[in-house]
Short mmCIF file of C-alpha atoms in Angstrom, two decimals:
data_model
loop_
_atom_site.label_atom_id
_atom_site.label_comp_id
_atom_site.label_asym_id
_atom_site.label_seq_id
_atom_site.Cartn_x
_atom_site.Cartn_y
_atom_site.Cartn_z
CA UNK L 1 -15.99 15.61 9.51
CA UNK L 2 -14.11 12.34 9.35
CA UNK L 3 -15.04 9.59 6.95
CA UNK L 4 -15.64 6.08 8.22
CA UNK L 5 -12.74 3.87 7.25
CA UNK L 6 -13.76 1.00 5.03
CA UNK L 7 -12.74 -2.46 6.24
CA UNK L 8 -9.74 -3.80 4.39
CA UNK L 9 -9.99 -7.14 2.66
CA UNK L 10 -7.91 -9.91 4.20
CA UNK L 11 -4.88 -10.73 2.03
CA UNK L 12 -4.79 -14.05 0.23
CA UNK L 13 -2.37 -16.70 1.40
CA UNK L 14 0.30 -18.09 -0.91
CA UNK L 15 -1.50 -21.43 -0.94
CA UNK L 16 -4.75 -19.85 -2.13
CA UNK L 17 -2.96 -17.78 -4.74
CA UNK L 18 -1.15 -20.78 -6.18
CA UNK L 19 -4.28 -22.96 -6.27
CA UNK L 20 -6.40 -20.21 -7.82
CA UNK L 21 -3.62 -19.44 -10.32
CA UNK L 22 -3.34 -23.08 -11.42
CA UNK L 23 -7.11 -23.49 -11.70
CA UNK L 24 -7.41 -20.22 -13.63
CA UNK L 25 -4.65 -21.31 -16.03
CA UNK L 26 -6.33 -24.68 -16.63
CA UNK L 27 -9.66 -22.91 -17.17
CA UNK L 28 -8.19 -20.47 -19.71
CA UNK L 29 -6.38 -23.24 -21.60
CA UNK L 30 -9.46 -25.48 -21.59
CA UNK L 31 -11.74 -22.69 -22.83
CA UNK L 32 -9.24 -21.73 -25.50
CA UNK L 33 -8.84 -25.33 -26.72
CA UNK L 34 -12.60 -25.90 -26.62
CA UNK L 35 -13.38 -22.70 -28.50
CA UNK L 36 -10.82 -23.38 -31.22
CA UNK L 37 -11.95 -27.01 -31.55
CA UNK L 38 -15.65 -26.13 -31.78
CA UNK L 39 -15.04 -23.36 -34.29
CA UNK L 40 -12.80 -25.59 -36.41
CA UNK L 41 -15.30 -28.44 -36.37
CA UNK L 42 -18.20 -26.12 -37.17
CA UNK L 43 -16.27 -24.61 -40.05
CA UNK L 44 -15.48 -28.10 -41.35
CA UNK L 45 -19.13 -29.14 -41.10
CA UNK L 46 -20.24 -25.98 -42.88
CA UNK L 47 -17.78 -26.62 -45.68
CA UNK L 48 -19.12 -30.15 -46.10
CA UNK L 49 -22.70 -28.84 -46.03
CA UNK L 50 -21.83 -26.19 -48.64
CA UNK L 51 -20.34 -28.89 -50.85
CA UNK L 52 -23.56 -30.85 -50.59
CA UNK L 53 -25.55 -27.71 -51.45
CA UNK L 54 -23.42 -27.25 -54.58
CA UNK L 55 -23.90 -30.88 -55.56
CA UNK L 56 -27.67 -30.58 -55.19
CA UNK L 57 -27.66 -27.31 -57.13
CA UNK L 58 -25.66 -28.92 -59.92
CA UNK L 59 -28.10 -31.83 -60.05
CA UNK L 60 -31.10 -29.51 -60.08
CA UNK L 61 -29.80 -27.18 -62.76
CA UNK L 62 -28.14 -29.85 -64.93
CA UNK L 63 -30.72 -32.59 -64.73
CA UNK L 64 -33.48 -33.45 -67.11
CA UNK L 65 -35.18 -30.10 -67.14
CA UNK L 66 -34.41 -27.21 -64.89
CA UNK L 67 -35.73 -27.54 -61.42
CA UNK L 68 -36.22 -31.26 -61.61
CA UNK L 69 -34.41 -34.09 -59.88
CA UNK L 70 -34.13 -37.69 -60.93
CA UNK L 71 -36.77 -39.50 -58.96
CA UNK L 72 -38.18 -36.21 -57.57
CA UNK L 73 -37.04 -34.29 -54.52
CA UNK L 74 -38.46 -36.98 -52.24
CA UNK L 75 -35.62 -39.23 -53.33
CA UNK L 76 -33.21 -37.03 -51.34
CA UNK L 77 -32.77 -37.03 -47.62
CA UNK L 78 -34.53 -34.67 -45.21
CA UNK L 79 -33.61 -31.05 -44.68
CA UNK L 80 -33.67 -30.03 -48.35
CA UNK L 81 -35.34 -26.89 -49.71
CA UNK L 82 -35.84 -26.23 -53.44
CA UNK L 83 -37.47 -23.04 -54.70
CA UNK L 84 -37.96 -22.02 -58.34
CA UNK L 85 -39.07 -18.72 -59.81
CA UNK L 86 -40.27 -19.03 -63.44
CA UNK L 87 -42.29 -16.44 -65.35
CA UNK L 88 -43.18 -14.68 -62.12
CA UNK L 89 -44.57 -17.82 -60.56
CA UNK L 90 -43.00 -19.22 -57.39
CA UNK L 91 -42.95 -22.84 -56.38
CA UNK L 92 -40.92 -24.88 -53.98
CA UNK L 93 -40.82 -27.81 -51.64
CA UNK L 94 -39.20 -28.71 -48.35
CA UNK L 95 -38.18 -32.31 -47.89
CA UNK L 96 -38.53 -33.37 -44.27
CA UNK L 97 -37.50 -36.97 -44.90
CA UNK L 98 -37.51 -39.69 -47.53
CA UNK L 99 -40.90 -39.63 -49.21
CA UNK L 100 -42.04 -36.68 -47.06
CA UNK L 101 -42.16 -33.37 -48.94
CA UNK L 102 -44.31 -30.28 -48.42
CA UNK L 103 -44.80 -27.16 -50.42
CA UNK L 104 -43.23 -23.94 -49.21
CA UNK L 105 -45.43 -21.07 -48.21
CA UNK L 106 -45.25 -17.81 -50.12
CA UNK L 107 -43.32 -16.18 -47.28
CA UNK L 108 -40.82 -19.04 -47.17
CA UNK L 109 -40.42 -18.90 -50.98
CA UNK L 110 -39.68 -15.21 -50.85
CA UNK L 111 -37.15 -15.72 -48.02
CA UNK L 112 -35.33 -18.46 -49.95
CA UNK L 113 -35.23 -16.58 -53.25
CA UNK L 114 -34.16 -13.36 -51.50
CA UNK L 115 -30.82 -14.91 -50.57
CA UNK L 116 -27.73 -13.36 -52.18
CA UNK L 117 -26.97 -14.78 -55.61
CA UNK L 118 -23.26 -14.78 -54.92
CA UNK L 119 -21.95 -17.79 -53.04
CA UNK L 120 -23.70 -19.67 -50.29
CA UNK L 121 -25.29 -17.84 -47.38
CA UNK L 122 -27.20 -18.67 -44.23
CA UNK L 123 -30.92 -17.91 -44.34
CA UNK L 124 -33.37 -18.10 -41.48
CA UNK L 125 -36.63 -19.53 -42.83
CA UNK L 126 -39.92 -19.13 -41.00
CA UNK L 127 -40.92 -22.26 -39.06
CA UNK L 128 -38.03 -24.16 -40.67
CA UNK L 129 -34.85 -22.86 -39.01
CA UNK L 130 -31.46 -22.04 -40.50
CA UNK L 131 -30.47 -23.18 -43.96
CA UNK L 132 -27.40 -22.85 -46.12
CA UNK L 133 -28.88 -21.52 -49.39
CA UNK L 134 -27.43 -21.05 -52.86
CA UNK L 135 -29.31 -19.14 -55.60
CA UNK L 136 -28.50 -19.57 -59.32
CA UNK L 137 -30.15 -18.68 -62.66
CA UNK L 138 -30.58 -21.69 -64.91
CA UNK L 139 -29.91 -21.67 -68.65
CA UNK L 140 -33.66 -21.57 -69.25
CA UNK L 141 -33.87 -18.29 -67.28
CA UNK L 142 -35.45 -19.76 -64.21
CA UNK L 143 -34.15 -18.73 -60.81
CA UNK L 144 -33.40 -21.80 -58.70
CA UNK L 145 -32.64 -21.79 -54.99
CA UNK L 146 -31.34 -24.83 -53.12
CA UNK L 147 -30.83 -25.07 -49.36
CA UNK L 148 -29.82 -27.66 -46.81
CA UNK L 149 -30.77 -27.51 -43.12
CA UNK L 150 -28.11 -26.59 -40.58
CA UNK L 151 -29.81 -28.54 -37.81
CA UNK L 152 -27.21 -31.31 -37.81
CA UNK L 153 -24.37 -28.76 -37.77
CA UNK L 154 -25.99 -26.88 -34.89
CA UNK L 155 -26.75 -30.08 -32.99
CA UNK L 156 -23.20 -31.35 -33.41
CA UNK L 157 -21.83 -27.95 -32.30
CA UNK L 158 -24.03 -27.84 -29.20
CA UNK L 159 -23.14 -31.43 -28.30
CA UNK L 160 -19.46 -30.66 -28.64
CA UNK L 161 -19.86 -27.54 -26.49
CA UNK L 162 -21.56 -29.57 -23.76
CA UNK L 163 -18.83 -32.20 -23.92
CA UNK L 164 -16.09 -29.59 -23.68
CA UNK L 165 -17.93 -27.87 -20.82
CA UNK L 166 -18.17 -31.10 -18.83
CA UNK L 167 -14.57 -32.01 -19.60
CA UNK L 168 -13.47 -28.51 -18.55
CA UNK L 169 -15.33 -28.74 -15.25
CA UNK L 170 -13.81 -32.15 -14.56
CA UNK L 171 -10.36 -30.82 -15.49
CA UNK L 172 -10.81 -27.82 -13.18
CA UNK L 173 -11.83 -30.06 -10.28
CA UNK L 174 -8.90 -32.38 -10.87
CA UNK L 175 -6.52 -29.43 -11.25
CA UNK L 176 -7.77 -27.91 -7.99
CA UNK L 177 -7.28 -31.17 -6.08
CA UNK L 178 -3.84 -31.77 -7.57
CA UNK L 179 -2.82 -28.15 -6.99
CA UNK L 180 -3.95 -28.28 -3.35
CA UNK L 181 -1.97 -31.45 -2.77
CA UNK L 182 1.15 -30.22 -4.56
CA UNK L 183 1.07 -26.80 -2.86
CA UNK L 184 0.50 -28.38 0.54
CA UNK L 185 3.52 -30.64 0.10
CA UNK L 186 5.61 -27.81 -1.32
CA UNK L 187 4.75 -25.43 1.56
CA UNK L 188 5.14 -28.00 4.31
CA UNK L 189 8.81 -27.03 4.89
CA UNK L 190 7.73 -23.39 5.15
CA UNK L 191 5.28 -24.44 7.85
CA UNK L 192 8.12 -26.01 9.83
CA UNK L 193 10.09 -22.79 9.47
CA UNK L 194 7.08 -20.90 10.82
CA UNK L 195 6.80 -23.32 13.74
CA UNK L 196 10.44 -22.66 14.62
CA UNK L 197 9.90 -18.90 14.52
CA UNK L 198 6.76 -19.29 16.67
CA UNK L 199 8.63 -21.31 19.30
CA UNK L 200 11.38 -18.70 19.41
CA UNK L 201 8.80 -15.92 19.84
CA UNK L 202 7.49 -17.73 22.91
CA UNK L 203 10.87 -17.82 24.67
CA UNK L 204 11.34 -15.62 27.73
CA UNK L 205 14.37 -13.61 26.62
CA UNK L 206 13.84 -10.55 28.79
CA UNK L 207 15.47 -12.22 31.77
CA UNK L 208 17.17 -15.44 32.78
CA UNK L 209 18.86 -17.68 30.25
CA UNK L 210 18.94 -15.98 26.87
CA UNK L 211 20.28 -18.94 24.87
CA UNK L 212 18.23 -19.63 21.73
CA UNK L 213 18.54 -23.32 21.01
CA UNK L 214 15.74 -23.43 18.44
CA UNK L 215 16.92 -23.70 14.84
CA UNK L 216 15.36 -24.55 11.50
CA UNK L 217 16.24 -28.17 10.58
CA UNK L 218 18.94 -28.59 7.97
CA UNK L 219 16.42 -30.13 5.56
CA UNK L 220 14.52 -26.82 5.54
CA UNK L 221 17.66 -24.65 5.50
CA UNK L 222 19.09 -25.68 2.12
CA UNK L 223 19.96 -22.41 0.29
CA UNK L 224 19.39 -24.12 -3.07
CA UNK L 225 15.62 -23.85 -2.56
CA UNK L 226 13.43 -20.82 -1.88
CA UNK L 227 12.11 -22.19 1.41
CA UNK L 228 15.63 -23.25 2.34
CA UNK L 229 16.84 -19.69 1.79
CA UNK L 230 14.19 -18.47 4.27
CA UNK L 231 15.21 -21.15 6.77
CA UNK L 232 18.92 -20.37 6.39
CA UNK L 233 18.25 -16.65 6.80
CA UNK L 234 16.19 -17.32 9.95
CA UNK L 235 18.96 -19.49 11.41
CA UNK L 236 21.48 -16.75 10.73
CA UNK L 237 19.19 -14.18 12.33
CA UNK L 238 18.69 -16.36 15.41
CA UNK L 239 22.45 -16.80 15.73
CA UNK L 240 23.01 -13.04 15.60
CA UNK L 241 20.21 -12.39 18.09
CA UNK L 242 21.55 -15.03 20.46
CA UNK L 243 25.05 -13.56 20.26
CA UNK L 244 23.70 -10.06 20.95
CA UNK L 245 21.58 -11.27 23.88
CA UNK L 246 24.47 -13.21 25.38
CA UNK L 247 26.74 -10.17 25.09
CA UNK L 248 24.09 -7.98 26.67
CA UNK L 249 23.50 -10.47 29.46
CA UNK L 250 27.22 -10.69 30.21
CA UNK L 251 27.44 -6.90 30.29
CA UNK L 252 24.44 -6.63 32.60
CA UNK L 253 25.81 -9.31 34.89
CA UNK L 254 29.09 -7.42 35.13
CA UNK L 255 27.19 -4.26 36.03
CA UNK L 256 25.08 -6.13 38.60
CA UNK L 257 28.17 -7.70 40.17
CA UNK L 258 29.85 -4.31 40.26
CA UNK L 259 26.82 -2.68 41.88
CA UNK L 260 26.48 -5.51 44.40
CA UNK L 261 30.18 -5.49 45.24
CA UNK L 262 30.34 -1.70 45.41
CA UNK L 263 27.21 -1.52 47.56
CA UNK L 264 28.56 -4.18 49.88
CA UNK L 265 31.93 -2.47 50.18
CA UNK L 266 30.40 0.96 50.75
CA UNK L 267 28.34 -0.16 53.72
CA UNK L 268 31.36 -0.28 56.05
CA UNK L 269 32.86 3.16 55.27
CA UNK L 270 29.43 4.79 55.37
CA UNK L 271 28.76 3.25 58.76
CA UNK L 272 32.17 4.55 59.90
CA UNK L 273 31.45 8.06 58.65
CA UNK L 274 28.11 8.09 60.41
CA UNK L 275 29.64 6.76 63.60
CA UNK L 276 32.45 9.31 63.64
CA UNK L 277 29.97 12.11 62.94
CA UNK L 278 27.78 11.03 65.85
CA UNK L 279 30.84 10.68 68.11
CA UNK L 280 32.12 14.11 67.21
CA UNK L 281 28.71 15.70 67.82
CA UNK L 282 28.84 14.54 71.44
CA UNK L 283 31.49 17.15 72.10
CA UNK L 284 29.56 19.91 70.32
CA UNK L 285 30.17 22.28 73.28
CA UNK L 286 33.75 22.70 72.10
CA UNK L 287 32.85 23.01 68.40
CA UNK L 288 31.90 26.13 66.52
CA UNK L 289 28.36 26.40 65.11
CA UNK L 290 29.52 25.92 61.48
CA UNK L 291 31.28 22.70 62.40
CA UNK L 292 28.16 21.39 64.18
CA UNK L 293 26.07 22.24 61.10
CA UNK L 294 28.59 20.45 58.87
CA UNK L 295 28.50 17.37 61.09
CA UNK L 296 24.70 17.35 60.91
CA UNK L 297 24.91 17.43 57.12
CA UNK L 298 27.54 14.70 57.10
CA UNK L 299 25.35 12.49 59.31
CA UNK L 300 22.17 13.09 57.27
CA UNK L 301 23.94 12.49 53.96
CA UNK L 302 25.58 9.34 55.32
CA UNK L 303 22.14 8.09 56.33
CA UNK L 304 20.80 8.91 52.85
CA UNK L 305 23.79 7.24 51.18
CA UNK L 306 23.37 4.19 53.40
CA UNK L 307 19.73 3.91 52.28
CA UNK L 308 20.78 4.25 48.65
CA UNK L 309 23.44 1.58 49.03
CA UNK L 310 20.97 -0.76 50.75
CA UNK L 311 18.47 -0.22 47.94
CA UNK L 312 21.09 -0.91 45.26
CA UNK L 313 22.21 -4.04 47.06
CA UNK L 314 18.59 -5.16 47.37
CA UNK L 315 18.00 -4.69 43.64
CA UNK L 316 21.19 -6.56 42.80
CA UNK L 317 20.07 -9.50 44.94
CA UNK L 318 16.63 -9.49 43.33
CA UNK L 319 18.16 -9.39 39.85
CA UNK L 320 20.19 -12.47 40.71
CA UNK L 321 17.11 -14.24 42.11
CA UNK L 322 18.49 -14.33 45.64
CA UNK L 323 17.04 -13.62 49.01
CA UNK L 324 13.43 -14.82 48.74
CA UNK L 325 12.30 -16.70 51.84
CA UNK L 326 9.03 -18.30 50.82
CA UNK L 327 6.15 -19.06 53.11
CA UNK L 328 2.46 -18.39 53.70
CA UNK L 329 1.99 -14.60 53.94
CA UNK L 330 -1.19 -12.96 55.24
CA UNK L 331 -1.53 -9.80 53.18
CA UNK L 332 -4.30 -8.42 55.39
CA UNK L 333 -1.94 -8.33 58.39
CA UNK L 334 0.90 -6.83 56.35
CA UNK L 335 -1.30 -4.08 54.91
CA UNK L 336 -2.84 -3.30 58.30
CA UNK L 337 0.56 -3.03 60.01
CA UNK L 338 2.03 -0.91 57.19
CA UNK L 339 -0.91 1.51 57.15
CA UNK L 340 -0.71 1.80 60.96
CA UNK L 341 2.98 2.72 60.74
CA UNK L 342 2.23 5.21 57.95
CA UNK L 343 -0.45 6.87 60.10
CA UNK L 344 2.07 7.36 62.91
CA UNK L 345 4.80 8.75 60.63
CA UNK L 346 2.48 10.95 58.52
CA UNK L 347 -0.60 11.94 60.52
CA UNK L 348 -1.24 14.83 58.12
CA UNK L 349 -2.63 12.29 55.58
CA UNK L 350 -5.87 10.35 55.77
CA UNK L 351 -5.14 6.60 55.74
CA UNK L 352 -7.78 3.95 55.06
CA UNK L 353 -7.77 0.16 54.66
CA UNK L 354 -10.39 -1.86 52.79
CA UNK L 355 -9.67 -5.58 53.21
CA UNK L 356 -11.63 -8.79 53.73
CA UNK L 357 -11.52 -10.74 56.94
CA UNK L 358 -8.11 -12.37 57.44
CA UNK L 359 -6.45 -14.48 56.42
CA UNK L 360 -5.87 -13.68 52.74
CA UNK L 361 -2.66 -15.54 52.03
CA UNK L 362 -0.21 -15.85 49.18
CA UNK L 363 3.00 -17.81 48.82
CA UNK L 364 5.86 -15.35 49.12
CA UNK L 365 8.47 -13.56 51.16
CA UNK L 366 6.83 -11.75 54.05
CA UNK L 367 9.60 -9.16 54.48
CA UNK L 368 9.76 -8.34 50.78
CA UNK L 369 5.99 -8.04 50.43
CA UNK L 370 5.93 -5.80 53.48
CA UNK L 371 8.56 -3.68 51.75
CA UNK L 372 6.29 -3.43 48.68
CA UNK L 373 3.43 -2.03 50.76
CA UNK L 374 5.70 0.31 52.71
CA UNK L 375 7.32 1.69 49.56
CA UNK L 376 3.96 2.32 47.88
CA UNK L 377 2.63 4.07 50.98
CA UNK L 378 5.81 6.13 51.31
CA UNK L 379 5.55 7.09 47.65
CA UNK L 380 1.95 8.23 48.15
CA UNK L 381 2.86 10.19 51.28
CA UNK L 382 6.02 11.74 49.87
CA UNK L 383 4.55 13.00 46.60
CA UNK L 384 1.17 14.28 47.78
CA UNK L 385 0.28 17.35 49.87
CA UNK L 386 -1.13 17.34 53.37
CA UNK L 387 -4.74 16.23 53.71
CA UNK L 388 -4.51 13.71 50.87
CA UNK L 389 -6.54 10.54 51.33
CA UNK L 390 -4.66 7.28 50.74
CA UNK L 391 -6.71 4.10 50.48
CA UNK L 392 -5.31 0.55 50.42
CA UNK L 393 -7.70 -2.18 49.31
CA UNK L 394 -7.33 -5.95 49.00
CA UNK L 395 -9.51 -8.23 46.87
CA UNK L 396 -9.61 -11.97 46.27
CA UNK L 397 -9.76 -12.70 42.52
CA UNK L 398 -9.71 -16.49 42.61
CA UNK L 399 -6.11 -17.55 41.96
CA UNK L 400 -5.00 -13.89 42.12
CA UNK L 401 -4.90 -11.44 45.02
CA UNK L 402 -5.26 -7.81 43.97
CA UNK L 403 -3.91 -4.95 46.07
CA UNK L 404 -4.64 -1.32 45.15
CA UNK L 405 -2.99 1.75 46.66
CA UNK L 406 -4.99 4.82 45.61
CA UNK L 407 -4.73 8.49 46.50
CA UNK L 408 -6.56 11.66 45.47
CA UNK L 409 -3.39 13.71 45.05
CA UNK L 410 -2.36 15.83 42.06
CA UNK L 411 -1.43 12.81 39.93
CA UNK L 412 1.63 11.74 37.95
CA UNK L 413 2.88 13.39 34.80
CA UNK L 414 1.72 11.20 31.84
CA UNK L 415 5.20 11.46 30.33
CA UNK L 416 6.69 9.93 33.49
CA UNK L 417 4.25 7.01 33.82
CA UNK L 418 5.85 4.71 31.17
CA UNK L 419 9.20 4.81 33.01
CA UNK L 420 7.88 5.14 36.54
CA UNK L 421 9.27 1.76 37.64
CA UNK L 422 12.72 2.35 36.19
CA UNK L 423 15.65 2.90 38.51
CA UNK L 424 16.33 6.47 39.60
CA UNK L 425 13.05 7.66 38.05
CA UNK L 426 12.06 10.91 39.78
CA UNK L 427 8.64 12.40 40.34
CA UNK L 428 7.69 15.46 38.34
CA UNK L 429 7.42 18.96 39.77
CA UNK L 430 3.63 18.67 40.12
CA UNK L 431 4.26 16.51 43.18
CA UNK L 432 6.02 18.28 46.03
CA UNK L 433 8.73 16.30 47.83
CA UNK L 434 9.28 17.01 51.47
CA UNK L 435 12.20 14.63 51.93
CA UNK L 436 14.93 13.24 49.74
CA UNK L 437 14.27 10.26 47.48
CA UNK L 438 16.71 7.82 45.89
CA UNK L 439 14.39 7.09 42.97
CA UNK L 440 14.69 3.34 43.68
CA UNK L 441 11.56 2.73 45.76
CA UNK L 442 9.21 1.87 42.91
CA UNK L 443 11.98 -0.03 41.09
CA UNK L 444 12.31 -2.26 44.18
CA UNK L 445 8.52 -2.68 44.27
CA UNK L 446 8.48 -3.79 40.63
CA UNK L 447 11.42 -6.16 41.16
CA UNK L 448 9.83 -7.80 44.22
CA UNK L 449 6.47 -8.20 42.46
CA UNK L 450 8.17 -9.71 39.42
CA UNK L 451 10.15 -12.07 41.66
CA UNK L 452 6.80 -13.26 43.03
CA UNK L 453 5.58 -13.73 39.41
CA UNK L 454 3.03 -10.99 39.80
CA UNK L 455 2.25 -7.80 37.89
CA UNK L 456 2.06 -4.12 38.81
CA UNK L 457 0.56 -1.24 36.88
CA UNK L 458 -0.27 2.39 37.46
CA UNK L 459 -3.06 4.64 36.27
CA UNK L 460 -3.00 8.28 37.22
CA UNK L 461 -5.12 11.32 36.56
CA UNK L 462 -5.41 14.46 38.70
CA UNK L 463 -7.33 13.42 41.79
CA UNK L 464 -7.04 9.67 41.19
CA UNK L 465 -3.73 7.76 41.22
CA UNK L 466 -3.76 3.97 41.58
CA UNK L 467 -1.03 1.40 41.88
CA UNK L 468 -2.47 -2.09 41.33
CA UNK L 469 -0.44 -5.14 42.35
CA UNK L 470 -1.63 -8.62 41.36
CA UNK L 471 0.02 -11.61 43.02
CA UNK L 472 -0.67 -15.31 42.38
CA UNK L 473 -1.63 -17.22 45.49
CA UNK L 474 0.79 -19.93 44.42
CA UNK L 475 4.04 -19.13 42.63
CA UNK L 476 3.47 -22.10 40.33
CA UNK L 477 0.57 -20.20 38.67
CA UNK L 478 1.39 -17.09 36.67
CA UNK L 479 -0.65 -13.98 37.33
CA UNK L 480 -3.30 -13.45 34.68
CA UNK L 481 -3.00 -10.61 32.26
CA UNK L 482 -4.06 -7.52 34.12
CA UNK L 483 -7.57 -6.35 33.21
CA UNK L 484 -8.41 -2.69 33.02
CA UNK L 485 -8.49 -0.72 36.24
CA UNK L 486 -11.85 -0.25 37.85
CA UNK L 487 -13.39 3.16 37.74
#
């Protein structure tokens, strides 16, 4: 039982990583600075508040009578708490403002006097909030507690936190904008390097001129910068690729010239051999039977060799882009004539044509396109047993004409299909061959279709083999990418 593969997350671009990294760094630094500043300020405010608590405690315990203040507690500012425990009796006041004092409740008195007697501590009083409280025993034996409200410290801290938060958000926004601009400018040369690589990838290097003139500009190929190192490396790679392609093209052209020259030169001696064999056979009454059989073999092999030489010469001409005589070609007439000839030469097969009413024309070479149909029909006849049905259909696909040659024979070996249109590719043993084959028929078909800027593909399973040729009606328009074969 296979598990469903989870979708992978798309990788982040360098631009996003840099911007996020800069913003994250600014955020961390801002939070760190804000935290340290707030904590330092709060600690400073607490120290000042504790000093005030000590001053009030000193005034309370050293004044005229323990637990009394000159002018009364109302003379002090708001936020003051004084609690006194004497002879088991508790009393205390909270000063909310100048001239505004209230007595503490019993619960509040107990909370104030319960504070640690060592140092100054923070006490949470009911309905009053947080206070910094100091407890001390006076010389008279009374326990005195003095506290100052932390409301101002808390308010100042919260205000500072809000300010730092707003400043941090503004800093993050500014950092993001600046980072986007800086990264965009910094990566602009890399974009030009990418554009160069994209243009090179669009060049047609499989055939024709293989020169690669595209290069990264010198400004983006300075090895002293990181982007320049990429540009310089790409230029070096393009130079090596161009050199290799030029060398390969020169080698292929030498081979093509050799094949064309050899094929051309072989035509004359092969014709002579065939002629002498036919001439000698005319006097077969004076020749022994073995000699007559040998002459028959010489004549048949010369015919086969002549066909091979003609095919090689044809391929050489197509490789050089020669020999196309363009004009308006009616494919319906070509297919009908070719199927009629195939019926006469191979009546043991069932031949069928499915075509629209003529004309169905394309711009091309009539003789070469006729050769395409003939070769495909001959391939179907040669590699299928007697009684096989071969169907040729034509269809108008707008700017494309589609021709399909299908048979219900035993099919093509899947291992052979990827190289079926290569030169000297032979059919597998699952297809019987009644006559000799040069292995160049389908290679010529592919070369002629390519010369007409069309496409050809094959799909084969036992009982259903289809060769589909798509030709543009006008050579100025490329054939569309071949869709999947119809069922």
